[in-house]
mmCIF file of C-alpha atoms in Angstrom:
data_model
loop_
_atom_site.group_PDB
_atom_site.id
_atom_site.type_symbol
_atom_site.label_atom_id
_atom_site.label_comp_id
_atom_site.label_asym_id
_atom_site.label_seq_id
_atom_site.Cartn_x
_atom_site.Cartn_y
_atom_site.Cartn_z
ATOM 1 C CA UNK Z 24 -26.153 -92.357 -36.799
ATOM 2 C CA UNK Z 25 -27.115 -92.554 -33.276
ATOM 3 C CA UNK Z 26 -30.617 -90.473 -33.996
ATOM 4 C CA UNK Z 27 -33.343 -92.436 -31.738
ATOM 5 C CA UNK Z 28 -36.126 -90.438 -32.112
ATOM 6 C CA UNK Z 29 -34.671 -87.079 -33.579
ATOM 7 C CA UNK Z 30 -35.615 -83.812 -32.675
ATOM 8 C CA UNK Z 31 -36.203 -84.733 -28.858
ATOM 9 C CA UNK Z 32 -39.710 -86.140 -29.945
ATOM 10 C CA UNK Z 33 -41.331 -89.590 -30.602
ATOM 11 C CA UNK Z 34 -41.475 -90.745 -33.952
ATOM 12 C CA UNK Z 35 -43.716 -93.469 -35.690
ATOM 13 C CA UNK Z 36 -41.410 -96.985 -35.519
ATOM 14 C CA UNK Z 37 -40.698 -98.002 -39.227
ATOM 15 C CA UNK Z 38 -42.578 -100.902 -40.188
ATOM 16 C CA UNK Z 39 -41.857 -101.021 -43.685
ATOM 17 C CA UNK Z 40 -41.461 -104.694 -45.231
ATOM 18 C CA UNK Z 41 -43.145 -105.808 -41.808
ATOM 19 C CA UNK Z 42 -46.452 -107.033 -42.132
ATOM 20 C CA UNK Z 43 -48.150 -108.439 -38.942
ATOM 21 C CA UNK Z 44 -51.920 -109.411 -38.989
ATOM 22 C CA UNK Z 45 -54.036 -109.687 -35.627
ATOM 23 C CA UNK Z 46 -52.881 -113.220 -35.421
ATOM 24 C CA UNK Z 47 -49.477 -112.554 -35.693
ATOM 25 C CA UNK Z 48 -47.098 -112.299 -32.428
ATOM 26 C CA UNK Z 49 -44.136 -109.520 -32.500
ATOM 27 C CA UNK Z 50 -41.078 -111.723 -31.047
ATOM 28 C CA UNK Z 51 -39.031 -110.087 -28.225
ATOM 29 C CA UNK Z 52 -36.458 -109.198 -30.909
ATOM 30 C CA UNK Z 53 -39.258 -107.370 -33.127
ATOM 31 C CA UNK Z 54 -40.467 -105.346 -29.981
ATOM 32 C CA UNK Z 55 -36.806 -104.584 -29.337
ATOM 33 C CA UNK Z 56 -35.777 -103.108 -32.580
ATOM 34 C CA UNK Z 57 -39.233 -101.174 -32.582
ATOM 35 C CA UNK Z 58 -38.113 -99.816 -29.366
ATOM 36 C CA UNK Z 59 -34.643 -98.635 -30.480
ATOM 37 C CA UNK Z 60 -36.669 -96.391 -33.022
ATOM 38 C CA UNK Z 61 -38.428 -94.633 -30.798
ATOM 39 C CA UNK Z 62 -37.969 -92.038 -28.270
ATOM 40 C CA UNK Z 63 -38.587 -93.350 -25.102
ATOM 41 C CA UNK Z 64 -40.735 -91.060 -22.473
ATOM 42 C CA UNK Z 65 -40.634 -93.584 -20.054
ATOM 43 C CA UNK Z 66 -41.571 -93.581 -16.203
ATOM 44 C CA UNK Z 67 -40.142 -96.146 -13.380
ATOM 45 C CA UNK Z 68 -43.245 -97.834 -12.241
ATOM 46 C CA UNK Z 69 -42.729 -98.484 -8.298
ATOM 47 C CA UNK Z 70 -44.212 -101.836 -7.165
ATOM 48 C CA UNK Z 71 -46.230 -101.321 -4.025
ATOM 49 C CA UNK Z 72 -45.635 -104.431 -1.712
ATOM 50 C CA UNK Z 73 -48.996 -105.407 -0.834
ATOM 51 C CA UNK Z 74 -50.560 -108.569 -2.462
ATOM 52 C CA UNK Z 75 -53.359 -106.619 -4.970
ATOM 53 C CA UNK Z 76 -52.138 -103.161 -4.854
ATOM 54 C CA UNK Z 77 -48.346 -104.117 -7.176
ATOM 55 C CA UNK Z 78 -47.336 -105.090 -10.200
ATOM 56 C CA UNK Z 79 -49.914 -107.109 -12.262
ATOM 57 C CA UNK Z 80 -52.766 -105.994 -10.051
ATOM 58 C CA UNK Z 81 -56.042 -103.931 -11.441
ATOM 59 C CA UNK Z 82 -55.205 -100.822 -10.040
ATOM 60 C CA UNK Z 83 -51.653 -101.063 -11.403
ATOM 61 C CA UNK Z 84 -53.148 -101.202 -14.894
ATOM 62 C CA UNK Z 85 -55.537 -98.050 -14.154
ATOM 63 C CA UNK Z 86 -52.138 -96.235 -13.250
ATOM 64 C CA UNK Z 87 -50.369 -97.273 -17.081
ATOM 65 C CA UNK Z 88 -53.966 -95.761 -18.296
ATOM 66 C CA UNK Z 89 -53.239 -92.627 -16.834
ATOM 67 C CA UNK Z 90 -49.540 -92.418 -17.562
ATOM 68 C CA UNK Z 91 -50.442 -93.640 -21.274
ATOM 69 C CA UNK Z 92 -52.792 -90.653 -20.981
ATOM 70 C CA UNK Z 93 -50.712 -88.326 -20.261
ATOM 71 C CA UNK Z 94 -47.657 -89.316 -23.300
ATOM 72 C CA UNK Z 95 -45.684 -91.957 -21.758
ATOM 73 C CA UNK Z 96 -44.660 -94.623 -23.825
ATOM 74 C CA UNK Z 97 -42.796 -96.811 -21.689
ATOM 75 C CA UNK Z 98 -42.344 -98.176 -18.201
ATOM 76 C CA UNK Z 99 -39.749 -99.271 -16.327
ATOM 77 C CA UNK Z 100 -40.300 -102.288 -13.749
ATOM 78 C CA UNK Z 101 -38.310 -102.710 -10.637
ATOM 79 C CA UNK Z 102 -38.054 -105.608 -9.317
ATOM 80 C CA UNK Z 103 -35.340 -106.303 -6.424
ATOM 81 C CA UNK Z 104 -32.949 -108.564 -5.065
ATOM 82 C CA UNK Z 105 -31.872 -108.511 -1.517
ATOM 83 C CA UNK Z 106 -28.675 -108.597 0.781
ATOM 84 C CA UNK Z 107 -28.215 -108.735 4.042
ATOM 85 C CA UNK Z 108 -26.039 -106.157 4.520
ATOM 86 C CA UNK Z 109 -23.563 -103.684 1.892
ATOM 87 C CA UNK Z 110 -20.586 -106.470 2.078
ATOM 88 C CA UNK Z 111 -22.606 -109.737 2.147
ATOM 89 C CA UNK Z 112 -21.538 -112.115 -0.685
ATOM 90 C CA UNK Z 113 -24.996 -113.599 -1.454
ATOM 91 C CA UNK Z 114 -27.933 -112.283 -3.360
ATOM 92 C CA UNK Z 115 -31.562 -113.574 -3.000
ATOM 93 C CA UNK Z 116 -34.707 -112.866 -5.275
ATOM 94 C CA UNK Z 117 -37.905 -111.899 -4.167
ATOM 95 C CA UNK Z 118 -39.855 -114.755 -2.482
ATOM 96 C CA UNK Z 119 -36.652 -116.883 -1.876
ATOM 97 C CA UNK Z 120 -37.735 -118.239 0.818
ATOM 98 C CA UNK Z 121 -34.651 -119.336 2.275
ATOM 99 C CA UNK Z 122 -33.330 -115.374 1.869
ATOM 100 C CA UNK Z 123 -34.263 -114.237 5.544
ATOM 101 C CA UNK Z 124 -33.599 -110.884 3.996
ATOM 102 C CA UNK Z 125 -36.564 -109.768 2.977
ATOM 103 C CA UNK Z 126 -37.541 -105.529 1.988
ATOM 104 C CA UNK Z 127 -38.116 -105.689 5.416
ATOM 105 C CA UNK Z 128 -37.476 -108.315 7.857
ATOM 106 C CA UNK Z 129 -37.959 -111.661 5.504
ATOM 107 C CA UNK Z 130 -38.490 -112.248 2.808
ATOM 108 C CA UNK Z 131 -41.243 -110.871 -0.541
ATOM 109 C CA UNK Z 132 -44.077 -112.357 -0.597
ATOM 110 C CA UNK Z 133 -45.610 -110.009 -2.364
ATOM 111 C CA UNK Z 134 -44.078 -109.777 -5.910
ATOM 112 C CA UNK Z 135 -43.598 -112.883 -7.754
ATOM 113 C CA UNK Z 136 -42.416 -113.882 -11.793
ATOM 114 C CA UNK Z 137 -45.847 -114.623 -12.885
ATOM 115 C CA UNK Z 138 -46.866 -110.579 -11.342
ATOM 116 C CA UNK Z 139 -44.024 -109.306 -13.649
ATOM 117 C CA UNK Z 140 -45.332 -111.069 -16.526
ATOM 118 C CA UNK Z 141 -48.600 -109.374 -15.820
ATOM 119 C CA UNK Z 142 -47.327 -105.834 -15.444
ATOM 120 C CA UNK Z 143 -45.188 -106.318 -18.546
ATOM 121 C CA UNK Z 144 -48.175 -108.058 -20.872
ATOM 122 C CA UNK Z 145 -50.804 -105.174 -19.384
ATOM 123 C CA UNK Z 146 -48.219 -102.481 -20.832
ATOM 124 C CA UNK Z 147 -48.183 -103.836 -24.074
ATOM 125 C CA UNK Z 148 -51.266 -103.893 -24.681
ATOM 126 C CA UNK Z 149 -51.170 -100.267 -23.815
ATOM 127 C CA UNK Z 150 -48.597 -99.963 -26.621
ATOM 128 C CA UNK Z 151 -45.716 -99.233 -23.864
ATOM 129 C CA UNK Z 152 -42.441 -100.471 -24.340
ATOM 130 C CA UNK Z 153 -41.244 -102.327 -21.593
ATOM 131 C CA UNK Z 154 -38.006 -102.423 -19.609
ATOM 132 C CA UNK Z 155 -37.013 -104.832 -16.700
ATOM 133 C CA UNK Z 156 -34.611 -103.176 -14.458
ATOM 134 C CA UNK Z 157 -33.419 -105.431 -11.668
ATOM 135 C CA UNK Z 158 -32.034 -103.702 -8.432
ATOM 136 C CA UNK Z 159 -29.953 -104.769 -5.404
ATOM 137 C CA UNK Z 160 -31.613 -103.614 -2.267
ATOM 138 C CA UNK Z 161 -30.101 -103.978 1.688
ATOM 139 C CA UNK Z 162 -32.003 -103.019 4.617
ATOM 140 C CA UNK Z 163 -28.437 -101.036 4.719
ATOM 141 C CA UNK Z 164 -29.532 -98.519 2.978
ATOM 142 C CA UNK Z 165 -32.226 -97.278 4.780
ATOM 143 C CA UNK Z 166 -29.848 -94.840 6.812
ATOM 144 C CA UNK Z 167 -28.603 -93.562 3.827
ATOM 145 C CA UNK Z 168 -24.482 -94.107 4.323
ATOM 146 C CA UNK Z 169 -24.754 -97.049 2.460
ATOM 147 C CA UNK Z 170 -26.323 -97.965 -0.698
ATOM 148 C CA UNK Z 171 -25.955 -99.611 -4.211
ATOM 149 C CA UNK Z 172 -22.294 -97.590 -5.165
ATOM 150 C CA UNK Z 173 -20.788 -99.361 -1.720
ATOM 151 C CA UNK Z 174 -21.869 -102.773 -2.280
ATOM 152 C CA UNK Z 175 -18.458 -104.399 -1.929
ATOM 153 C CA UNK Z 176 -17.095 -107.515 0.379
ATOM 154 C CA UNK Z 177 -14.224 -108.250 2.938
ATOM 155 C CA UNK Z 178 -11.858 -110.462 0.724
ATOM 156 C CA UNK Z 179 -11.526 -111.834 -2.934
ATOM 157 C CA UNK Z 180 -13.255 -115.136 -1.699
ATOM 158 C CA UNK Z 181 -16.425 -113.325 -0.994
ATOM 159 C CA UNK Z 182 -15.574 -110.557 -4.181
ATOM 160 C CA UNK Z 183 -16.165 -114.338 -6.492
ATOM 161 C CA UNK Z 184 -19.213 -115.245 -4.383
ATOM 162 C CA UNK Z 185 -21.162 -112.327 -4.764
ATOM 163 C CA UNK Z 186 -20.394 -112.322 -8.197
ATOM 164 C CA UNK Z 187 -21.153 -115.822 -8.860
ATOM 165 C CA UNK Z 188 -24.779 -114.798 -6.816
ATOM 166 C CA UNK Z 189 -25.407 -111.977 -8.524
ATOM 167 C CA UNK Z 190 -24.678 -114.124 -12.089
ATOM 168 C CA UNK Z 191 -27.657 -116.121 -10.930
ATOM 169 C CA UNK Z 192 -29.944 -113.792 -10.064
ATOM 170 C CA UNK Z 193 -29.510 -111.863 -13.744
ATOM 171 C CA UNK Z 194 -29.635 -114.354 -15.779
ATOM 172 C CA UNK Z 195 -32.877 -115.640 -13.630
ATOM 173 C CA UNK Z 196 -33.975 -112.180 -14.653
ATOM 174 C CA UNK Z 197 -32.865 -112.332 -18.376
ATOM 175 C CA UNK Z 198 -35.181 -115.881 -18.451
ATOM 176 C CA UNK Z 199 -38.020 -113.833 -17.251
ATOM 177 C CA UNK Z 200 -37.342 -111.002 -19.763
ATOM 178 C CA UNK Z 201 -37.684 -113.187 -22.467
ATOM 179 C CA UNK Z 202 -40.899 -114.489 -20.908
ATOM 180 C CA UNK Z 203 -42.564 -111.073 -20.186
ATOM 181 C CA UNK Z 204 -41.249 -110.569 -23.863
ATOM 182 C CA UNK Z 205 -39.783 -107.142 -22.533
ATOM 183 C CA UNK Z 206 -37.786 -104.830 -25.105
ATOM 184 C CA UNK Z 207 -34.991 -103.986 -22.746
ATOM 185 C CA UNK Z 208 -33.047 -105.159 -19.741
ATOM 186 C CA UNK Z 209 -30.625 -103.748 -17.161
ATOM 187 C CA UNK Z 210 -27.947 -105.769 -16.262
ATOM 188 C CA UNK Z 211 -26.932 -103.383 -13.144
ATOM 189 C CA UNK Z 212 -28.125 -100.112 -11.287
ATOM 190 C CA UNK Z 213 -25.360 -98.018 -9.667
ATOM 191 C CA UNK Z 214 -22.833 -100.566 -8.708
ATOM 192 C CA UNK Z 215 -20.339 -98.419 -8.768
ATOM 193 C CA UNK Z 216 -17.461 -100.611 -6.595
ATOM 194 C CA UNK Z 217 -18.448 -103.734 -8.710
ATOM 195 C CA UNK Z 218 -17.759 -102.009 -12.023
ATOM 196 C CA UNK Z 219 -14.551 -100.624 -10.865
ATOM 197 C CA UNK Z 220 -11.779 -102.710 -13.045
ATOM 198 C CA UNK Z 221 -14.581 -105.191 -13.681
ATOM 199 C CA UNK Z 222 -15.325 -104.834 -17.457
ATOM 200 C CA UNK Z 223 -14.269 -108.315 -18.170
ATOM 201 C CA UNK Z 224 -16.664 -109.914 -16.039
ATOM 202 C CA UNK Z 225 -19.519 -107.552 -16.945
ATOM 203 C CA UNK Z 226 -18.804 -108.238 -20.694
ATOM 204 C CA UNK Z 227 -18.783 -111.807 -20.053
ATOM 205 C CA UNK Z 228 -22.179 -111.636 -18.498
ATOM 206 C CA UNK Z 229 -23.418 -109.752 -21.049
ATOM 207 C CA UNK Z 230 -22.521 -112.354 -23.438
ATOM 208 C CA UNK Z 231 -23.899 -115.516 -21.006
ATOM 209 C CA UNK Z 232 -27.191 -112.824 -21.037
ATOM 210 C CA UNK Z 233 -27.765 -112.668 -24.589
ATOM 211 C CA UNK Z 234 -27.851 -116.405 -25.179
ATOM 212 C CA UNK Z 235 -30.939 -116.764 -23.251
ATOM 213 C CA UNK Z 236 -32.196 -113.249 -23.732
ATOM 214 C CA UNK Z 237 -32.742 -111.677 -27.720
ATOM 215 C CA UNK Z 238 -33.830 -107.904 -26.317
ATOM 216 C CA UNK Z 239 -31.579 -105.208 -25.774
ATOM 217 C CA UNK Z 240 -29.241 -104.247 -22.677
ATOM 218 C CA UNK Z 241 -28.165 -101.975 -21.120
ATOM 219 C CA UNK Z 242 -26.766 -100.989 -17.418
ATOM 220 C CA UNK Z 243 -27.586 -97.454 -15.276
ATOM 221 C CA UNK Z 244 -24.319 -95.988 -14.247
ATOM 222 C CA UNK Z 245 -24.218 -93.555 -11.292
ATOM 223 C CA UNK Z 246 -24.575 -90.070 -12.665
ATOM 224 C CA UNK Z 247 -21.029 -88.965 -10.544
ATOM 225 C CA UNK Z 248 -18.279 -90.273 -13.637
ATOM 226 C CA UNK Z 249 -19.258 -94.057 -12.999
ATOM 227 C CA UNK Z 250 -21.139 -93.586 -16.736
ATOM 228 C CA UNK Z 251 -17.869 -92.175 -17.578
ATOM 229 C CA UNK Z 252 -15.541 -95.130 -16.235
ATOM 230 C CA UNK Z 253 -17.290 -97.614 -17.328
ATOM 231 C CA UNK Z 254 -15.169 -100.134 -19.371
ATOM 232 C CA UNK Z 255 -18.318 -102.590 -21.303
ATOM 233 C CA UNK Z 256 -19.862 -99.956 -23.161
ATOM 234 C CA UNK Z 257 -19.417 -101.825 -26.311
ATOM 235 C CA UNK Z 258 -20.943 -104.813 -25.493
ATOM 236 C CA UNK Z 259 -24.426 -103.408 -24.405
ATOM 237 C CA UNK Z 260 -27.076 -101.317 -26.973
ATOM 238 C CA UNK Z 261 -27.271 -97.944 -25.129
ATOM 239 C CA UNK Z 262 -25.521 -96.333 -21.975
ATOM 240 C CA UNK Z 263 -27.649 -96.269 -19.147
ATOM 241 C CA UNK Z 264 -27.621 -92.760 -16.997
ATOM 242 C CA UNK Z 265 -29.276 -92.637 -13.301
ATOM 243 C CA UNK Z 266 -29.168 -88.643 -14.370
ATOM 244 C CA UNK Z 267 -29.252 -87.274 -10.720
ATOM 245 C CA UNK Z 268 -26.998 -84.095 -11.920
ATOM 246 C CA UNK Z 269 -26.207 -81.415 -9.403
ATOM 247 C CA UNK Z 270 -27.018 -78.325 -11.111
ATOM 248 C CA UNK Z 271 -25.033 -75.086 -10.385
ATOM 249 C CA UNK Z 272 -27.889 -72.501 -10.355
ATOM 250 C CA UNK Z 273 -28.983 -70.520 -7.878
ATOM 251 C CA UNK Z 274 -32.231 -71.275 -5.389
ATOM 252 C CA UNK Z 275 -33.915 -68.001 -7.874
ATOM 253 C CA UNK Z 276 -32.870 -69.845 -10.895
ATOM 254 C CA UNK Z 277 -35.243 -69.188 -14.378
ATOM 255 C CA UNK Z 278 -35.845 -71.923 -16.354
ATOM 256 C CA UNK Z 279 -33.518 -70.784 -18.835
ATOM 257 C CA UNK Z 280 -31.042 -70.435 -16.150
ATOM 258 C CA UNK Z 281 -31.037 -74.274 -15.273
ATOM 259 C CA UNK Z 282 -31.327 -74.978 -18.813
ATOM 260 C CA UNK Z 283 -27.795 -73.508 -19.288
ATOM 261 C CA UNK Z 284 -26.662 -75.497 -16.656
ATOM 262 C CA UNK Z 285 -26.833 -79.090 -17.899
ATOM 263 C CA UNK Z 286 -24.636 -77.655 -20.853
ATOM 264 C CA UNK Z 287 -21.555 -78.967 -18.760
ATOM 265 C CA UNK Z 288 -23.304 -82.328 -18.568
ATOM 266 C CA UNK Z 289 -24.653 -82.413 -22.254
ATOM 267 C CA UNK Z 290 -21.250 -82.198 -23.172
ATOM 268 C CA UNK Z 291 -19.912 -84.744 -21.088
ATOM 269 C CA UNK Z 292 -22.705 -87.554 -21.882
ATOM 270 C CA UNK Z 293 -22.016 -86.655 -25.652
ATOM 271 C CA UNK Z 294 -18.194 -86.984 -25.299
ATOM 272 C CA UNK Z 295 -19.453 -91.093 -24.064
ATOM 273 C CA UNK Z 296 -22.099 -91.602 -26.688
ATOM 274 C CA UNK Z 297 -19.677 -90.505 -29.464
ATOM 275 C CA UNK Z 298 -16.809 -92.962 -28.165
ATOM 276 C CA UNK Z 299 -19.062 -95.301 -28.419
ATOM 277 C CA UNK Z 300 -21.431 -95.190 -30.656
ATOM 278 C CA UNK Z 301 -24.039 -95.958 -28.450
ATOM 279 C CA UNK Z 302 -26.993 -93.590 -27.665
ATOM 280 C CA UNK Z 303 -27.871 -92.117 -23.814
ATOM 281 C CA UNK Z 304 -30.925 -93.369 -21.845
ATOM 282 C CA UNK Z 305 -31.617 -91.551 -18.649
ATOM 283 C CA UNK Z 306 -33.124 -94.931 -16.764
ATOM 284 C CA UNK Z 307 -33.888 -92.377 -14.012
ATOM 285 C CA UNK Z 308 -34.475 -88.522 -13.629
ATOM 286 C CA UNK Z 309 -36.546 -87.062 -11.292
ATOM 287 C CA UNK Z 310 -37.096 -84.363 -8.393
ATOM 288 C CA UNK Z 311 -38.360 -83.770 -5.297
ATOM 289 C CA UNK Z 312 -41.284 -80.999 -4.580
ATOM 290 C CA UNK Z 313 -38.510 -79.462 -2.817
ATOM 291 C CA UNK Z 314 -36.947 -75.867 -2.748
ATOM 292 C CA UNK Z 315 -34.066 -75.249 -5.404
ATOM 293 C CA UNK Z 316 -34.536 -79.268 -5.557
ATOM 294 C CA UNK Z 317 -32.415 -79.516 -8.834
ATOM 295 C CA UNK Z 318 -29.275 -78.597 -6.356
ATOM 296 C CA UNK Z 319 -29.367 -82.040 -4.892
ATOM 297 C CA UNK Z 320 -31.474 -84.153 -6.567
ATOM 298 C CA UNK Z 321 -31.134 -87.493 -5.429
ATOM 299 C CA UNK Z 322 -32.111 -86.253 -1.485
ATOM 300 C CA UNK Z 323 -35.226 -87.910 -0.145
ATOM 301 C CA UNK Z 324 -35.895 -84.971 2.690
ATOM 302 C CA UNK Z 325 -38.005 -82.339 1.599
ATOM 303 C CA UNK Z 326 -37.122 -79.732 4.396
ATOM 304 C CA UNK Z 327 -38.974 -77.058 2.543
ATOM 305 C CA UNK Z 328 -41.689 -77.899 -0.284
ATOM 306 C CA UNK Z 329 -42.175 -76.061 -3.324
ATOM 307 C CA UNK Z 330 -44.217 -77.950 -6.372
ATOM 308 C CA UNK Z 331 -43.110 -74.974 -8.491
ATOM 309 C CA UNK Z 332 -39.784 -75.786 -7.967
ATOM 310 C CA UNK Z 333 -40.360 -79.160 -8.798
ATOM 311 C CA UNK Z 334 -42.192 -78.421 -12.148
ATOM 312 C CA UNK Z 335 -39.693 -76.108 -13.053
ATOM 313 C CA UNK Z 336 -36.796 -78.599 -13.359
ATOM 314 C CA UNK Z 337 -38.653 -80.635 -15.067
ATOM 315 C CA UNK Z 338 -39.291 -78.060 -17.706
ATOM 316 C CA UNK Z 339 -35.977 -76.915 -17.907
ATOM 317 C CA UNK Z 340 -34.807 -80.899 -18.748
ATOM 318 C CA UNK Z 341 -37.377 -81.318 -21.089
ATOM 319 C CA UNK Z 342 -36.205 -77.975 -22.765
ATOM 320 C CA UNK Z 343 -32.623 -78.688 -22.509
ATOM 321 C CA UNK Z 344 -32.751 -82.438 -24.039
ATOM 322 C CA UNK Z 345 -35.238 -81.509 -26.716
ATOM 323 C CA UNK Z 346 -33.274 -82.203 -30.176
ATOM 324 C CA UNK Z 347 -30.146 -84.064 -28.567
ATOM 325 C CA UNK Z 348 -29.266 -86.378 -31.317
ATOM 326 C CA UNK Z 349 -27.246 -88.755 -28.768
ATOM 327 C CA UNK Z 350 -30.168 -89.110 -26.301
ATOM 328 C CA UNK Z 351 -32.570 -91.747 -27.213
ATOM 329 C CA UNK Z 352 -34.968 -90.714 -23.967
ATOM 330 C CA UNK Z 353 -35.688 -90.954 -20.751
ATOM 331 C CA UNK Z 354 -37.406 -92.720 -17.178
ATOM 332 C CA UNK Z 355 -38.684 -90.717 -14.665
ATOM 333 C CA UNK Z 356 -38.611 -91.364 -10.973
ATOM 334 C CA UNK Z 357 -41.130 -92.208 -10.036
ATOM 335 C CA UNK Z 358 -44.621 -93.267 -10.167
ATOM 336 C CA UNK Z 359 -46.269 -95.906 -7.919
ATOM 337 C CA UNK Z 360 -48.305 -98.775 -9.112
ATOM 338 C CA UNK Z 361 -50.690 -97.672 -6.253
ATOM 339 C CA UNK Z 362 -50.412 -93.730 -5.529
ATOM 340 C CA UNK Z 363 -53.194 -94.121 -2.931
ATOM 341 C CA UNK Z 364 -51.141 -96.701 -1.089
ATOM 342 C CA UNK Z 365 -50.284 -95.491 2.424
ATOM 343 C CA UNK Z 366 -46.256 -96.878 1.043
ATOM 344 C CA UNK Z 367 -46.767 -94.193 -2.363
ATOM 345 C CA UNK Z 368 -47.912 -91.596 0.101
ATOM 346 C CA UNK Z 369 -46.078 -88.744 1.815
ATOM 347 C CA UNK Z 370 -43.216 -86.539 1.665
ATOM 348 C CA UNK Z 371 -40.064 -87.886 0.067
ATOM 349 C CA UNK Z 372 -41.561 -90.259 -2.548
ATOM 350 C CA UNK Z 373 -40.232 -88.034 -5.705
ATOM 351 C CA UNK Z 374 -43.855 -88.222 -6.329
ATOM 352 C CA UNK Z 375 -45.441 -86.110 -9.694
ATOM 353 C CA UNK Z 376 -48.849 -87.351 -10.150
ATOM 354 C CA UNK Z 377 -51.022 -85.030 -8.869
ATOM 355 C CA UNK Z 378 -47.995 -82.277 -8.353
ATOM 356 C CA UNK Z 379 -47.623 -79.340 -10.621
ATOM 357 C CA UNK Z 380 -44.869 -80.889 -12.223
ATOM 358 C CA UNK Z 381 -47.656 -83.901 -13.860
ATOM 359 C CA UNK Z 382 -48.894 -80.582 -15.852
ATOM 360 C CA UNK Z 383 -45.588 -79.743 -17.084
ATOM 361 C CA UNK Z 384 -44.989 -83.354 -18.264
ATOM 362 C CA UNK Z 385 -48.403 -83.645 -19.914
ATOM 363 C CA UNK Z 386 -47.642 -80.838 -22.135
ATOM 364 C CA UNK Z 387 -44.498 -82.228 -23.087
ATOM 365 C CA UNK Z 388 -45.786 -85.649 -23.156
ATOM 366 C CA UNK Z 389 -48.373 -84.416 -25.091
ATOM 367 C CA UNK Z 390 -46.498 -82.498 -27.589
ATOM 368 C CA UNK Z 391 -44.712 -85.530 -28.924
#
């Protein structure tokens, strides 16, 4: 049965048989299978890149308070590799020093293993589940034409070196999963070109992954078919979603009006959980405080702003999901680990706390 959580809410993980005094230390695998039991209302927890103001900081942990607060269970953190460009063949990690290729002009300074370990180790004692959910990023992308679905290189030679690059850099990440003790990892966000008649090497990394990593995996396909194409399903414990779906309502739309419209989409993501046997995790979902903003979700201009229409997506996905027996939950995008943070503020941040839409998402939060 592929029931996480039935009924669309949260239910109590089953303990049964499991007895753990105050002493006692839940091993990643423990945390893991808790975590498949539940219903994940999760939020993707930006790291701010200023030394005290990111992941493991103080003010990061007031922020888990307040999404804790408000019915989240779970966070997803985002830590990123960099390229130089959409067809370089070689990936470096955060504070690689040698990586000249930095979020900005350099390197990261400003996000290191032992911060992750932090983040991850202040959300469980918040009773969050954790996922780590490595990214590529290229200064590239800023302009928009290119981002993570046209990584790709010139020739075959450089096809095997990014791969055997990007091998490194996950299974660094798996060894720090199994440090922060996190319940889930992503092997890959959006790489749409590098899953392309790639399942082999995917499933073979998933393999090399799980000998140094006990958790769970999975991988966030692109929401346009890539979920659909994907060829490795079977070797990972859930199908990953980046759920940016286009819906085909008008800019007037009800709530029960774009609540009819993810039917096409329902049916679709059940068609892939069935085949599987594997249930759905949106790793992202979120809207802009933009006009009719469920039309185009995944833009970052907000050329006219409307909080209602924001809020009112959001309801009608928590009202359309709410008893899907394939989807085992959800991670919203996004909330920062500083929202004061001249980098959290602004238009175009897909920002909810302090929106309209963070009422909507208490009450449903809330409701369990």
């Amino acid at each position: 049965m592929l029931c996480i959580g039935c009924g669309g809410g949260r239910i109590a993980a089953d303990t049964s048989g499991v007895t753990k005094t105050p002493r006692q230390k839940a091993s990643v695998s423990d945390r893991s299978e808790t975590s498949a039991r539940r219903f994940l209302f999760g939020v993707n927890l930006a790291h701010v890149h200023r030394r005290g103001h990111g992941y493991g900081s103080v003010v990061s942990r007031k922020v888990k308070v307040r999404l804790k607060q408000m019915g989240f269970n779970a966070v997803a953190i985002t830590p990123f590799g960099y390229q130089s460009s959409a067809t370089a063949d070689e990936i470096f990690g955060y504070g690689d020093v040698k990586g000249k290729t930095e979020f900005f002009s350099g390197t990261d300074p400003t996000m290191t293993d032992e911060d992750i370990i932090r983040e991850a180790k202040d959300a469980h004692e918040l009773g969050l589940v954790v996922v780590l959910k490595p990214q590529i990023w290229s200064r590239d992308f800023w302009g928009g034409v290119e981002w993570h679905g046209t990584i790709r290189q010139k020739t075959r030679a450089a096809h095997r070196r990014w791969w055997e690059s990007y091998r490194s850099f996950v299974l660094a990440e798996a060894r720090l999963a199994r440090r922060a003790e996190v319940e889930w990892l992503v092997i890959g966000t959006e790489l749409v070109k590098m899953t392309e008649g790639d399942a082999r090497r995917w499933r073979n990394l998933a393999r090399e992954i799980r000998k140094v990593y006990p958790g769970r995996l999975t991988y966030a396909a692109h929401w346009d078919g890539e979920f659909e194409r994907i060829g490795f399903w079977e070797v990972l414990d859930g199908i990953g979603v980046n759920a940016y779906f286009p819906l085909e309502a008008p800019d007037t739309a009800s709530v029960p009006d774009l609540v009819r419209a993810w039917r096409p989409y329902q049916e679709r993501l059940r068609k892939v959980s069935e085949e599987y046997g594997k249930p759905v995790l949106f790793l992202e979902i979120g809207y802009q405080a933009n006009r009719a903003c469920w039309r185009r979700p995944w833009e970052y201009e907000i050329d006219d702003e409307s909080e209602g229409d924001q809020a009112k997506a959001y309801e009608a996905f928590f009202r359309a999901f709410k008893g899907e027996r394939f989807f085992a939950g959800f991670f919203l995008w996004k909330a920062f680990t500083d929202p004061r943070d001249r980098q959290a503020r602004g238009r175009g941040k897909f920002r909810f706390l302090g929106t309209r839409a963070e009422e909507i998402i208490r009450m449903y939060g809330k409701a369990g």
